[in-house]
Structure formats: C-alpha cells, structure tokens
Amino acid sequence: MSPVRVYGKAAPQPAEGSPLLAGLLVSIVIVVVWVGLVYVTHNAVGVAAWGVGGLLGIVVAKSAKPPTKATGALAAVLTLVTVLLAKVVLVVAALQPMIRQELANDPSTLTVLFLIEKTQHKSFSPQLQATIDARPELVADSTFFGPGHELRQQMLEEAGAAAKASSFAERDRLVHVHFDRFIDKLGFWVLLLSTFGLLDVLWIGLGMSTAWTLGQGRI
C-alpha cells in the first residue's frame, strides 16, 4: 500500500515565548504598581519582594519551553533587579516627595526652617533683630536659663508665628531648599541604603529563593 501524500502547508508550530522578555515586561509593571502603592500608603511594603519573586518565577516558567535550572536562575536574577530598580524609583519618585510633604505639614520642622530663614536674612522684628545684632553672645548662649534662653525663645516664637501664617507654597519652597541641600550633602546612595532594613533583606532572599524554585517549573 503506497503512502498517502498530504499537500499544502503544514500547520505552523506555536512560537515559543521569551522568558527574559516576559520577565522584563512583568518587572516593569511590578515597579510601577509597587511605587504607586508606596506613594498612596506611605508604607515601604517590603514583603512585596517575596511576592515579586513568586510572580516572576511563574511568568518565566510559563514562557520557557521547558523550564530548567537556567530559567530558575533567570527568575531569581530578575527578582533582585526588579526590587533594586523599585527601590531606586521609590527614592527618586516617591520617598523624597513624601518626606517633603510630611515636613511641609510638620509644625516643629517648619518652626526650625523659618528660624533658619529669619536668621540668615535677619528678618526678625526690628527690636528683636537689633538685640540679636547687638548681643551675638546671647544667641550663642546655650544655657537653659538667663537672657540667652529668653532671646532664643523670642526667636522661636516669631519663627513659629511666621510658620503658622505662611502659605503652603512658601512652606514647600523652604522645605525644598533645605531638604535638597541636606540630600546633596547626604548623597543619593546613603538615602537608598537607608531603605533597606534587615526584614527587606529577608524578603528579598525569600523572593529570590521562590523565583528560583518556581522558575524551574517546580511548585
């Protein structure tokens, strides 16, 4: 019996997905959602790193044909990169604006900022400013009693009154000026490292471990 010949094009095989591309796309979505969540809740949500590892592990495994140890390693690396990228974006896009907003609404901080501003520009009331200019030793006096203490109290009272009477735009300007100077002195990397605590390291480790396992197709 002669073999039957089938003419025409063979059915196309489904294209294999790219685990790397799928993982990168999901990573971008995760970073955006994570930053938005932190900005809304004012909570770092460190435990999310564990969930990131699980999600990336599943996505990479589903995209691989078949999943292997290599895809598990890829998922673990993507987890680490995603968390680090999220932290960087958090510092730039969420953490600094959040801190500025909180400082602009904190009476104690505003009093100190207006005290600095008035001292730099010599803008206290005429009588008080005249005393400050004539008696600089009183300003430098750090005792809790006596003329120096009374003078500092007057300065704080005027600074506090100015803070209460100021508009939000003025408060925001002062916070921007002094906070940005502080950040410049502190350095971006110091601020970034401050977002990592012991629990953050634990969640990242668990996330990478979960990604390694799920990325190999093991559930």
XYZ file of N, CA, C and O in Angstrom:
876
model
N 0.856 -1.193 0.000
C 0.000 0.000 0.000
C 0.891 1.241 0.000
O 1.787 1.380 0.828
N 0.673 2.109 -0.983
C 1.531 3.293 -1.099
C 1.154 4.331 -0.047
O -0.016 4.455 0.321
N 2.157 5.069 0.452
C 1.877 6.083 1.473
C 1.033 7.215 0.913
O 1.124 7.573 -0.256
N 0.212 7.758 1.762
C -0.665 8.862 1.368
C 0.099 10.165 1.506
O 0.698 10.444 2.546
N 0.110 10.930 0.451
C 0.798 12.215 0.478
C -0.203 13.331 0.779
O -1.282 13.366 0.195
N 0.191 14.201 1.654
C -0.667 15.335 2.009
C -0.025 16.595 1.466
O 1.132 16.899 1.774
N -0.755 17.290 0.614
C -0.229 18.503 0.005
C -0.718 19.730 0.771
O -1.766 19.706 1.412
N 0.028 20.800 0.639
C -0.335 22.030 1.345
C 0.666 22.323 2.453
O 1.565 21.525 2.741
N 0.487 23.445 3.068
C 1.402 23.872 4.131
C 1.096 23.151 5.431
O -0.060 22.925 5.774
N 2.162 22.814 6.119
C 1.986 22.179 7.429
C 1.492 23.210 8.431
O 1.749 24.406 8.299
N 0.767 22.727 9.426
C 0.244 23.638 10.456
C 1.406 24.296 11.184
O 2.348 23.619 11.601
N 1.393 25.616 11.314
C 2.512 26.310 11.966
C 2.606 25.953 13.438
O 1.599 25.809 14.130
N 3.836 25.780 13.888
C 4.069 25.492 15.294
C 3.962 26.789 16.099
O 4.421 27.841 15.650
N 3.346 26.751 17.283
C 3.250 27.969 18.086
C 4.631 28.473 18.482
O 5.499 27.698 18.864
N 4.821 29.759 18.305
C 6.123 30.359 18.625
C 6.383 30.297 20.123
O 5.483 30.509 20.928
N 7.620 29.968 20.441
C 7.991 29.911 21.852
C 8.179 31.325 22.390
O 8.743 32.192 21.722
N 7.702 31.545 23.590
C 7.866 32.849 24.203
C 9.275 33.022 24.740
O 10.016 32.058 24.920
N 9.643 34.246 24.981
C 10.958 34.544 25.538
C 10.822 34.755 27.040
O 10.170 35.711 27.471
N 11.406 33.882 27.860
C 11.322 34.053 29.314
C 11.897 35.388 29.776
O 11.352 36.025 30.682
N 12.995 35.810 29.131
C 13.625 37.071 29.518
C 12.707 38.252 29.221
O 12.503 39.126 30.073
N 12.138 38.275 28.012
C 11.262 39.379 27.632
C 10.020 39.413 28.513
O 9.609 40.480 28.986
N 9.433 38.247 28.740
C 8.238 38.182 29.588
C 8.552 38.660 31.002
O 7.784 39.415 31.609
N 9.709 38.231 31.513
C 10.101 38.646 32.855
C 10.342 40.138 32.952
O 9.944 40.786 33.926
N 10.982 40.714 31.924
C 11.249 42.157 31.931
C 9.957 42.969 31.882
O 9.823 43.983 32.583
N 9.019 42.528 31.052
C 7.741 43.243 30.949
C 6.989 43.216 32.281
O 6.455 44.236 32.733
N 6.974 42.054 32.909
C 6.304 41.941 34.211
C 7.043 42.763 35.263
O 6.422 43.382 36.132
N 8.366 42.807 35.180
C 9.160 43.596 36.130
C 8.787 45.072 36.067
O 8.656 45.739 37.101
N 8.627 45.582 34.852
C 8.259 46.994 34.686
C 6.904 47.276 35.319
O 6.721 48.276 36.025
N 5.956 46.380 35.073
C 4.622 46.546 35.661
C 4.700 46.507 37.186
O 4.063 47.308 37.885
N 5.501 45.589 37.712
C 5.646 45.456 39.167
C 6.209 46.735 39.773
O 5.728 47.212 40.805
N 7.236 47.298 39.137
C 7.857 48.523 39.660
C 6.837 49.660 39.714
O 6.731 50.375 40.717
N 6.063 49.816 38.642
C 5.064 50.891 38.593
C 4.015 50.710 39.688
O 3.673 51.653 40.414
N 3.504 49.484 39.817
C 2.473 49.208 40.823
C 3.034 49.384 42.228
O 2.381 49.965 43.110
N 4.242 48.902 42.456
C 4.863 48.984 43.781
C 5.069 50.439 44.200
O 4.727 50.835 45.312
N 5.618 51.238 43.291
C 5.854 52.654 43.605
C 4.534 53.371 43.879
O 4.425 54.170 44.815
N 3.525 53.081 43.068
C 2.216 53.694 43.292
C 1.624 53.307 44.633
O 1.046 54.144 45.340
N 1.787 52.050 45.009
C 1.266 51.569 46.291
C 1.963 52.252 47.460
O 1.318 52.664 48.434
N 3.280 52.386 47.359
C 4.036 53.046 48.428
C 3.645 54.512 48.534
O 3.487 55.056 49.630
N 3.474 55.168 47.393
C 3.126 56.593 47.396
C 1.764 56.824 48.039
O 1.558 57.805 48.753
N 0.833 55.902 47.800
C -0.521 56.056 48.342
C -0.573 55.698 49.822
O -1.197 56.395 50.625
N 0.097 54.608 50.199
C 0.001 54.108 51.576
C 1.072 54.665 52.504
O 0.957 54.539 53.720
N 2.139 55.268 51.934
C 3.289 55.737 52.733
C 3.894 54.584 53.530
O 4.367 54.759 54.647
N 3.871 53.404 52.933
C 4.431 52.211 53.558
C 5.340 51.527 52.545
O 4.960 51.355 51.386
N 6.536 51.144 52.990
C 7.518 50.574 52.060
C 7.103 49.217 51.502
O 7.580 48.787 50.455
N 6.225 48.499 52.182
C 5.706 47.199 51.727
C 6.858 46.272 51.344
O 6.920 45.748 50.228
N 7.794 46.064 52.273
C 8.960 45.237 51.993
C 8.623 43.797 51.663
O 9.316 43.150 50.872
N 7.521 43.288 52.244
C 7.132 41.899 51.996
C 6.780 41.667 50.529
O 6.757 40.526 50.057
N 6.540 42.751 49.792
C 6.204 42.612 48.371
C 7.323 41.933 47.593
O 7.077 41.314 46.550
N 8.565 42.039 48.084
C 9.692 41.409 47.391
C 9.494 39.898 47.280
O 9.915 39.278 46.296
N 8.871 39.308 48.274
C 8.596 37.869 48.233
C 7.594 37.565 47.121
O 7.771 36.637 46.327
N 6.538 38.371 47.068
C 5.542 38.191 46.016
C 6.108 38.426 44.632
O 5.716 37.759 43.662
N 7.045 39.373 44.527
C 7.694 39.645 43.242
C 8.410 38.391 42.741
O 8.310 38.016 41.566
N 9.121 37.730 43.648
C 9.829 36.509 43.269
C 8.886 35.418 42.798
O 9.144 34.746 41.791
N 7.778 35.258 43.518
C 6.812 34.241 43.120
C 6.203 34.517 41.761
O 6.088 33.619 40.912
N 5.823 35.771 41.536
C 5.189 36.132 40.265
C 6.156 35.982 39.096
O 5.803 35.415 38.048
N 7.382 36.460 39.275
C 8.363 36.350 38.191
C 8.730 34.897 37.922
O 8.943 34.500 36.767
N 8.805 34.092 38.978
C 9.103 32.677 38.782
C 8.047 31.986 37.938
O 8.362 31.218 37.016
N 6.793 32.280 38.220
C 5.691 31.673 37.458
C 5.704 32.147 36.008
O 5.561 31.354 35.071
N 5.891 33.457 35.808
C 5.880 34.015 34.451
C 7.018 33.442 33.612
O 6.822 33.048 32.452
N 8.216 33.387 34.190
C 9.370 32.854 33.453
C 9.168 31.380 33.126
O 9.454 30.927 32.009
N 8.655 30.614 34.079
C 8.432 29.182 33.844
C 7.386 28.952 32.763
O 7.530 28.058 31.921
N 6.330 29.757 32.761
C 5.276 29.604 31.755
C 5.776 29.966 30.361
O 5.292 29.430 29.357
N 6.743 30.888 30.297
C 7.253 31.326 28.995
C 8.317 30.384 28.446
O 8.619 30.421 27.253
N 8.917 29.580 29.318
C 10.002 28.686 28.894
C 9.435 27.372 28.371
O 8.415 26.888 28.854
N 10.115 26.787 27.377
C 9.695 25.510 26.793
C 10.883 24.556 26.713
O 11.591 24.518 25.711
N 11.161 23.761 27.734
C 10.512 23.701 29.049
C 11.308 24.525 30.060
O 12.430 24.943 29.777
N 10.772 24.740 31.263
C 11.541 25.429 32.304
C 12.695 24.565 32.799
O 12.565 23.348 32.910
N 13.818 25.210 33.061
C 15.014 24.491 33.505
C 15.652 25.250 34.671
O 15.126 26.261 35.135
N 16.817 24.759 35.099
C 17.547 25.473 36.146
C 17.978 26.857 35.665
O 18.071 27.800 36.459
N 18.236 26.961 34.369
C 18.635 28.257 33.807
C 17.503 29.275 33.941
O 17.739 30.445 34.266
N 16.274 28.842 33.692
C 15.143 29.769 33.835
C 14.894 30.089 35.308
O 14.434 31.180 35.647
N 15.201 29.142 36.176
C 15.099 29.420 37.609
C 16.086 30.490 38.030
O 15.751 31.409 38.792
N 17.318 30.378 37.516
C 18.334 31.390 37.814
C 17.933 32.743 37.231
O 18.126 33.787 37.860
N 17.365 32.716 36.022
C 16.913 33.959 35.387
C 15.838 34.634 36.238
O 15.875 35.851 36.453
N 14.900 33.857 36.733
C 13.826 34.411 37.563
C 14.381 35.014 38.853
O 13.932 36.074 39.301
N 15.375 34.348 39.443
C 15.976 34.860 40.679
C 16.701 36.182 40.432
O 16.583 37.130 41.217
N 17.448 36.249 39.322
C 18.171 37.481 38.986
C 17.188 38.611 38.687
O 17.375 39.756 39.126
N 16.138 38.300 37.941
C 15.126 39.310 37.629
C 14.451 39.827 38.899
O 14.113 41.009 38.994
N 14.272 38.953 39.864
C 13.680 39.373 41.137
C 14.562 40.402 41.829
O 14.092 41.451 42.287
N 15.859 40.110 41.898
C 16.793 41.037 42.537
C 16.831 42.369 41.794
O 16.772 43.442 42.409
N 16.912 42.313 40.467
C 16.965 43.536 39.656
C 15.686 44.350 39.825
O 15.728 45.584 39.953
N 14.551 43.672 39.844
C 13.262 44.364 39.980
C 13.160 45.079 41.317
O 12.729 46.238 41.391
N 13.564 44.402 42.381
C 13.493 45.015 43.713
C 14.435 46.212 43.807
O 14.058 47.275 44.326
N 15.657 46.064 43.295
C 16.612 47.175 43.336
C 16.112 48.360 42.509
O 16.215 49.519 42.940
N 15.568 48.072 41.332
C 15.035 49.143 40.486
C 13.857 49.832 41.170
O 13.737 51.067 41.131
N 13.004 49.039 41.804
C 11.862 49.612 42.520
C 12.335 50.521 43.648
O 11.766 51.596 43.877
N 13.383 50.113 44.349
C 13.923 50.932 45.439
C 14.468 52.260 44.912
O 14.257 53.318 45.516
N 15.178 52.205 43.782
C 15.727 53.430 43.190
C 14.600 54.382 42.792
O 14.637 55.583 43.088
N 13.592 53.840 42.116
C 12.459 54.674 41.696
C 11.712 55.208 42.912
O 11.240 56.352 42.913
N 11.617 54.396 43.960
C 10.949 54.839 45.185
C 11.654 56.051 45.787
O 11.004 57.017 46.198
N 12.977 55.995 45.839
C 13.736 57.105 46.423
C 13.545 58.376 45.604
O 13.335 59.463 46.149
N 13.591 58.236 44.281
C 13.523 59.409 43.403
C 12.100 59.940 43.266
O 11.854 61.143 43.387
N 11.155 59.031 43.011
C 9.805 59.461 42.638
C 8.806 59.465 43.780
O 7.776 60.132 43.688
N 9.077 58.734 44.842
C 8.081 58.631 45.914
C 8.611 59.071 47.271
O 7.978 59.870 47.960
N 9.779 58.560 47.656
C 10.265 58.819 49.010
C 10.555 60.295 49.251
O 10.106 60.874 50.251
N 11.299 60.919 48.348
C 11.639 62.326 48.545
C 10.405 63.228 48.536
O 10.265 64.085 49.418
N 9.478 63.084 47.576
C 8.252 63.896 47.641
C 7.436 63.640 48.901
O 6.842 64.567 49.462
N 7.405 62.379 49.362
C 6.662 62.061 50.580
C 7.273 62.754 51.790
O 6.562 63.319 52.631
N 8.601 62.724 51.881
C 9.274 63.369 53.008
C 9.047 64.874 52.968
O 8.771 65.505 53.996
N 9.145 65.458 51.767
C 8.906 66.904 51.636
C 7.491 67.265 52.083
O 7.282 68.259 52.780
N 6.526 66.464 51.668
C 5.136 66.739 52.022
C 4.921 66.657 53.527
O 4.230 67.492 54.119
N 5.519 65.649 54.151
C 5.368 65.495 55.597
C 6.057 66.633 56.348
O 5.529 67.148 57.336
N 7.233 67.030 55.876
C 7.945 68.133 56.526
C 7.182 69.445 56.380
O 7.160 70.268 57.300
N 6.553 69.636 55.218
C 5.818 70.877 54.970
C 4.570 70.989 55.833
O 3.983 72.075 55.934
N 4.159 69.890 56.457
C 2.977 69.906 57.318
C 3.315 69.647 58.784
O 2.411 69.464 59.598
N 4.603 69.635 59.105
C 5.025 69.389 60.483
C 5.376 70.716 61.160
O 6.337 71.379 60.757
N 4.621 71.132 62.186
C 4.848 72.441 62.823
C 6.252 72.613 63.388
O 6.857 73.686 63.241
N 6.786 71.581 64.027
C 8.119 71.692 64.632
C 9.191 71.907 63.571
O 10.074 72.766 63.720
N 9.103 71.136 62.505
C 10.074 71.277 61.418
C 9.977 72.652 60.779
O 10.995 73.300 60.497
N 8.752 73.110 60.559
C 8.557 74.416 59.932
C 9.091 75.542 60.808
O 9.663 76.513 60.304
N 8.914 75.413 62.115
C 9.442 76.437 63.026
C 10.955 76.534 62.902
O 11.521 77.634 62.839
N 11.612 75.381 62.847
C 13.076 75.367 62.707
C 13.494 75.964 61.366
O 14.450 76.753 61.289
N 12.772 75.610 60.301
C 13.120 76.133 58.977
C 12.941 77.646 58.906
O 13.778 78.355 58.328
N 11.867 78.145 59.491
C 11.655 79.593 59.487
C 12.661 80.296 60.400
O 13.054 81.436 60.133
N 13.080 79.622 61.455
C 14.120 80.182 62.324
C 15.426 80.331 61.544
O 16.100 81.372 61.622
N 15.771 79.297 60.781
C 16.981 79.357 59.951
C 16.858 80.464 58.911
O 17.791 81.245 58.684
N 15.688 80.527 58.286
C 15.462 81.530 57.239
C 15.567 82.950 57.800
O 16.214 83.824 57.211
N 14.935 83.186 58.934
C 14.959 84.519 59.534
C 16.358 84.882 60.032
O 16.776 86.044 59.955
N 17.075 83.891 60.523
C 18.441 84.143 60.992
C 19.354 84.500 59.826
O 20.166 85.430 59.915
N 19.209 83.764 58.722
C 20.049 84.023 57.552
C 19.760 85.382 56.927
O 20.676 86.087 56.497
N 18.481 85.758 56.879
C 18.094 87.002 56.215
C 17.893 88.168 57.191
O 17.497 89.260 56.774
N 18.145 87.894 58.475
C 17.986 88.926 59.508
C 16.622 89.610 59.391
O 16.518 90.839 59.299
N 15.593 88.771 59.403
C 14.239 89.283 59.169
C 13.325 89.154 60.384
O 12.105 89.069 60.244
N 13.912 89.117 61.581
C 13.086 89.150 62.782
C 12.501 90.555 62.940
O 12.852 91.482 62.191
N 11.619 90.711 63.909
C 11.052 92.037 64.159
C 12.187 93.012 64.473
O 13.238 92.605 64.988
N 12.007 94.301 64.145
C 13.112 95.270 64.304
C 13.756 95.257 65.686
O 14.989 95.268 65.796
N 12.947 95.230 66.730
C 13.509 95.272 68.084
C 14.304 94.006 68.393
O 15.420 94.066 68.924
N 13.734 92.857 68.033
C 14.425 91.592 68.291
C 15.686 91.486 67.442
O 16.737 91.045 67.927
N 15.609 91.904 66.194
C 16.775 91.832 65.317
C 17.894 92.747 65.817
O 19.077 92.394 65.745
N 17.501 93.903 66.355
C 18.504 94.824 66.902
C 19.223 94.193 68.090
O 20.451 94.330 68.241
N 18.480 93.484 68.931
C 19.089 92.807 70.083
C 20.033 91.702 69.623
O 21.129 91.526 70.164
N 19.609 90.957 68.613
C 20.444 89.869 68.088
C 21.743 90.423 67.516
O 22.830 89.868 67.743
N 21.635 91.523 66.776
C 22.830 92.115 66.169
C 23.762 92.707 67.222
O 24.992 92.630 67.083
N 23.165 93.287 68.265
C 23.979 93.953 69.287
C 24.564 92.970 70.294
O 25.629 93.228 70.868
N 23.872 91.842 70.516
C 24.317 90.882 71.537
C 24.454 89.474 70.946
O 23.693 88.568 71.286
N 25.392 89.254 70.044
C 25.545 87.918 69.441
C 25.900 86.843 70.465
O 25.623 85.663 70.251
N 26.508 87.270 71.592
C 26.865 86.277 72.613
C 25.625 85.665 73.254
O 25.660 84.523 73.730
N 24.518 86.412 73.253
C 23.282 85.863 73.807
C 22.723 84.757 72.909
O 22.181 83.764 73.391
N 22.859 84.955 71.608
C 22.384 83.932 70.664
C 23.201 82.654 70.818
O 22.679 81.539 70.722
N 24.496 82.821 71.079
C 25.383 81.661 71.224
C 25.263 81.005 72.592
O 25.744 79.885 72.787
N 24.600 81.672 73.524
C 24.448 81.134 74.875
C 23.510 79.925 74.840
O 22.356 80.031 74.436
N 24.008 78.766 75.255
C 23.214 77.531 75.182
C 22.647 77.104 76.531
O 22.152 75.984 76.667
N 22.706 77.983 77.526
C 22.166 77.630 78.837
C 20.642 77.626 78.790
O 20.017 78.217 77.906
N 20.046 76.931 79.757
C 18.591 76.810 79.798
C 17.927 77.944 80.571
O 16.703 78.022 80.624
N 18.710 78.787 81.180
C 18.148 79.908 81.933
C 18.932 81.169 81.585
O 20.048 81.115 81.080
N 18.334 82.309 81.847
C 19.038 83.562 81.647
C 18.641 84.262 80.364
O 17.761 83.815 79.623
N 19.315 85.371 80.078
C 18.974 86.198 78.913
C 19.081 85.455 77.581
O 18.280 85.676 76.674
N 20.082 84.575 77.453
C 20.254 83.839 76.205
C 19.067 82.939 75.911
O 18.577 82.870 74.778
N 18.582 82.272 76.936
C 17.419 81.398 76.779
C 16.184 82.210 76.405
O 15.403 81.811 75.532
N 16.004 83.342 77.042
C 14.848 84.196 76.752
C 14.894 84.706 75.311
O 13.865 84.764 74.622
N 16.094 85.066 74.855
C 16.230 85.556 73.481
C 15.896 84.455 72.475
O 15.184 84.697 71.487
N 16.389 83.257 72.725
C 16.097 82.139 71.818
C 14.603 81.835 71.799
O 14.043 81.495 70.755
N 13.952 81.951 72.938
C 12.512 81.713 72.994
C 11.752 82.733 72.151
O 10.805 82.382 71.446
N 12.190 83.981 72.205
C 11.555 85.009 71.380
C 11.753 84.715 69.891
O 10.833 84.882 69.081
N 12.946 84.265 69.551
C 13.231 83.925 68.153
C 12.354 82.759 67.693
O 11.799 82.776 66.587
N 12.210 81.747 68.556
C 11.375 80.595 68.213
C 9.908 80.985 68.091
O 9.189 80.480 67.218
N 9.456 81.881 68.971
C 8.058 82.315 68.912
C 7.767 83.049 67.604
O 6.730 82.823 66.970
N 8.682 83.915 67.201
C 8.472 84.634 65.942
C 8.541 83.678 64.752
O 7.768 83.806 63.795
N 9.463 82.726 64.809
C 9.572 81.752 63.722
C 8.316 80.888 63.652
O 7.798 80.608 62.564
N 7.803 80.480 64.823
C 6.579 79.680 64.855
C 5.383 80.449 64.331
O 4.548 79.902 63.599
N 5.295 81.727 64.688
C 4.191 82.560 64.205
C 4.274 82.736 62.691
O 3.253 82.696 61.990
N 5.489 82.908 62.188
C 5.665 83.051 60.740
C 5.296 81.759 60.017
O 4.709 81.784 58.932
N 5.619 80.624 60.635
C 5.285 79.332 60.027
C 3.771 79.144 59.952
O 3.238 78.670 58.941
N 3.071 79.518 61.015
C 1.613 79.374 61.030
C 0.945 80.290 60.009
O -0.066 79.927 59.403
N 1.509 81.473 59.825
C 0.899 82.453 58.921
C 1.303 82.240 57.461
O 0.753 82.885 56.569
N 2.237 81.342 57.217
C 2.753 81.167 55.857
C 1.793 80.355 55.000
O 0.981 79.572 55.497
N 1.913 80.538 53.698
C 1.129 79.746 52.747
C 1.829 78.413 52.512
O 3.017 78.254 52.815
N 1.088 77.459 51.942
C 1.700 76.155 51.673
C 2.828 76.293 50.653
O 3.842 75.597 50.735
N 2.657 77.194 49.695
C 3.696 77.392 48.678
C 4.998 77.860 49.316
O 6.089 77.413 48.933
N 4.888 78.751 50.299
C 6.086 79.246 50.975
C 6.734 78.145 51.802
O 7.960 77.994 51.814
N 5.900 77.362 52.494
C 6.438 76.256 53.293
C 7.112 75.232 52.390
O 8.190 74.723 52.701
N 6.470 74.947 51.270
C 7.021 73.973 50.329
C 8.355 74.455 49.763
O 9.287 73.665 49.578
N 8.449 75.755 49.512
C 9.703 76.319 48.999
C 10.832 76.138 50.006
O 11.943 75.720 49.652
N 10.546 76.439 51.271
C 11.571 76.300 52.305
C 12.011 74.850 52.463
O 13.203 74.559 52.599
N 11.045 73.952 52.453
C 11.373 72.530 52.590
C 12.234 72.077 51.420
O 13.222 71.359 51.599
N 11.872 72.508 50.217
C 12.652 72.142 49.038
C 14.091 72.619 49.175
O 15.038 71.863 48.925
N 14.256 73.870 49.567
C 15.601 74.451 49.654
C 16.463 73.694 50.654
O 17.568 73.232 50.338
N 15.954 73.534 51.868
C 16.772 72.945 52.929
C 16.850 71.428 52.813
O 17.893 70.837 53.117
N 15.771 70.782 52.378
C 15.801 69.329 52.223
C 16.743 68.930 51.094
O 17.518 67.982 51.224
N 16.688 69.661 49.990
C 17.564 69.339 48.863
C 19.033 69.555 49.224
O 19.904 68.803 48.780
N 19.304 70.577 50.022
C 20.682 70.772 50.482
C 21.133 69.597 51.338
O 22.269 69.122 51.222
N 20.233 69.144 52.189
C 20.550 68.007 53.056
C 20.803 66.750 52.235
O 21.750 66.001 52.490
N 19.961 66.518 51.216
C 20.121 65.338 50.363
C 21.435 65.415 49.592
O 22.130 64.412 49.413
N 21.782 66.620 49.129
C 23.046 66.786 48.404
C 24.235 66.431 49.288
O 25.212 65.818 48.834
N 24.163 66.835 50.553
C 25.256 66.517 51.477
C 25.248 65.034 51.846
O 26.301 64.409 51.979
N 24.053 64.494 52.026
C 23.934 63.099 52.443
C 24.330 62.150 51.326
O 25.039 61.165 51.544
N 23.875 62.448 50.120
C 24.177 61.587 48.981
C 23.036 60.635 48.681
O 22.381 60.115 49.588
N 22.806 60.417 47.396
C 21.697 59.557 46.965
C 21.859 58.131 47.470
O 20.902 57.500 47.913
N 23.087 57.618 47.420
C 23.292 56.213 47.770
C 23.059 55.961 49.253
O 22.590 54.887 49.635
N 23.366 56.943 50.077
C 23.091 56.789 51.510
C 21.586 56.716 51.738
O 21.093 55.903 52.523
N 20.847 57.571 51.029
C 19.388 57.558 51.149
C 18.819 56.237 50.633
O 17.883 55.682 51.222
N 19.399 55.731 49.550
C 18.940 54.452 49.006
C 19.199 53.318 49.993
O 18.320 52.480 50.238
N 20.389 53.286 50.566
C 20.722 52.230 51.525
C 19.836 52.292 52.762
O 19.566 51.265 53.394
N 19.375 53.502 53.099
C 18.515 53.640 54.280
C 17.157 52.976 54.089
O 16.433 52.751 55.056
N 16.802 52.659 52.838
C 15.518 51.999 52.583
C 15.599 50.490 52.783
O 14.585 49.801 52.702
N 16.819 49.981 53.007
C 16.997 48.553 53.219
C 17.185 48.259 54.700
O 18.119 48.760 55.326
N 16.284 47.475 55.238
C 16.415 47.006 56.605
C 16.664 45.507 56.620
O 16.735 44.853 55.568
N 16.781 44.956 57.811
C 17.027 43.517 57.935
C 15.882 42.711 57.329
O 16.106 41.715 56.630
N 14.650 43.163 57.571
C 13.499 42.452 57.015
C 13.469 42.542 55.492
O 13.053 41.593 54.817
N 13.907 43.691 54.958
C 13.947 43.829 53.496
C 14.879 42.787 52.885
O 14.552 42.171 51.867
N 16.037 42.610 53.508
C 16.993 41.610 53.016
C 16.383 40.211 53.097
O 16.543 39.385 52.191
N 15.644 39.952 54.181
C 14.989 38.649 54.340
C 13.959 38.421 53.242
O 13.928 37.353 52.609
N 13.118 39.436 52.984
C 12.076 39.283 51.956
C 12.693 39.120 50.572
O 12.195 38.342 49.748
N 13.777 39.842 50.314
C 14.446 39.711 49.014
C 15.011 38.303 48.857
O 14.894 37.676 47.793
N 15.626 37.793 49.919
C 16.160 36.431 49.873
C 15.074 35.400 49.637
O 15.235 34.478 48.822
N 13.950 35.552 50.334
C 12.828 34.630 50.135
C 12.260 34.759 48.723
O 11.876 33.761 48.105
N 12.212 35.998 48.228
C 11.709 36.215 46.873
C 12.579 35.542 45.830
O 12.078 34.889 44.901
N 13.900 35.673 45.979
C 14.818 35.046 45.023
C 14.749 33.524 45.114
O 14.802 32.827 44.093
N 14.622 33.012 46.337
C 14.514 31.564 46.510
C 13.237 31.029 45.872
O 13.244 29.987 45.195
N 12.139 31.760 46.072
C 10.869 31.355 45.468
C 10.934 31.428 43.949
O 10.436 30.543 43.244
N 11.556 32.495 43.431
C 11.696 32.636 41.979
C 12.537 31.502 41.403
O 12.229 30.965 40.330
N 13.600 31.131 42.100
C 14.473 30.029 41.657
C 13.687 28.723 41.561
O 13.817 27.970 40.596
N 12.841 28.483 42.552
C 12.064 27.238 42.565
C 10.977 27.239 41.497
O 10.868 26.312 40.689
N 10.166 28.295 41.487
C 9.053 28.354 40.539
C 9.541 28.536 39.106
O 8.885 28.088 38.160
N 10.683 29.206 38.939
C 11.216 29.416 37.596
C 11.642 28.128 36.915
O 11.789 28.081 35.691
N 11.842 27.073 37.697
C 12.178 25.758 37.136
C 10.933 24.911 36.882
O 11.037 23.743 36.491
N 9.767 25.515 37.145
C 8.528 24.775 36.940
C 8.174 23.875 38.099
O 7.277 23.033 37.991
N 8.872 24.056 39.223
C 8.601 23.235 40.407
C 7.658 23.989 41.333
O 7.932 25.105 41.745
N 6.548 23.390 41.634
C 5.557 24.009 42.525
C 5.326 23.096 43.722
O 5.132 21.907 43.565
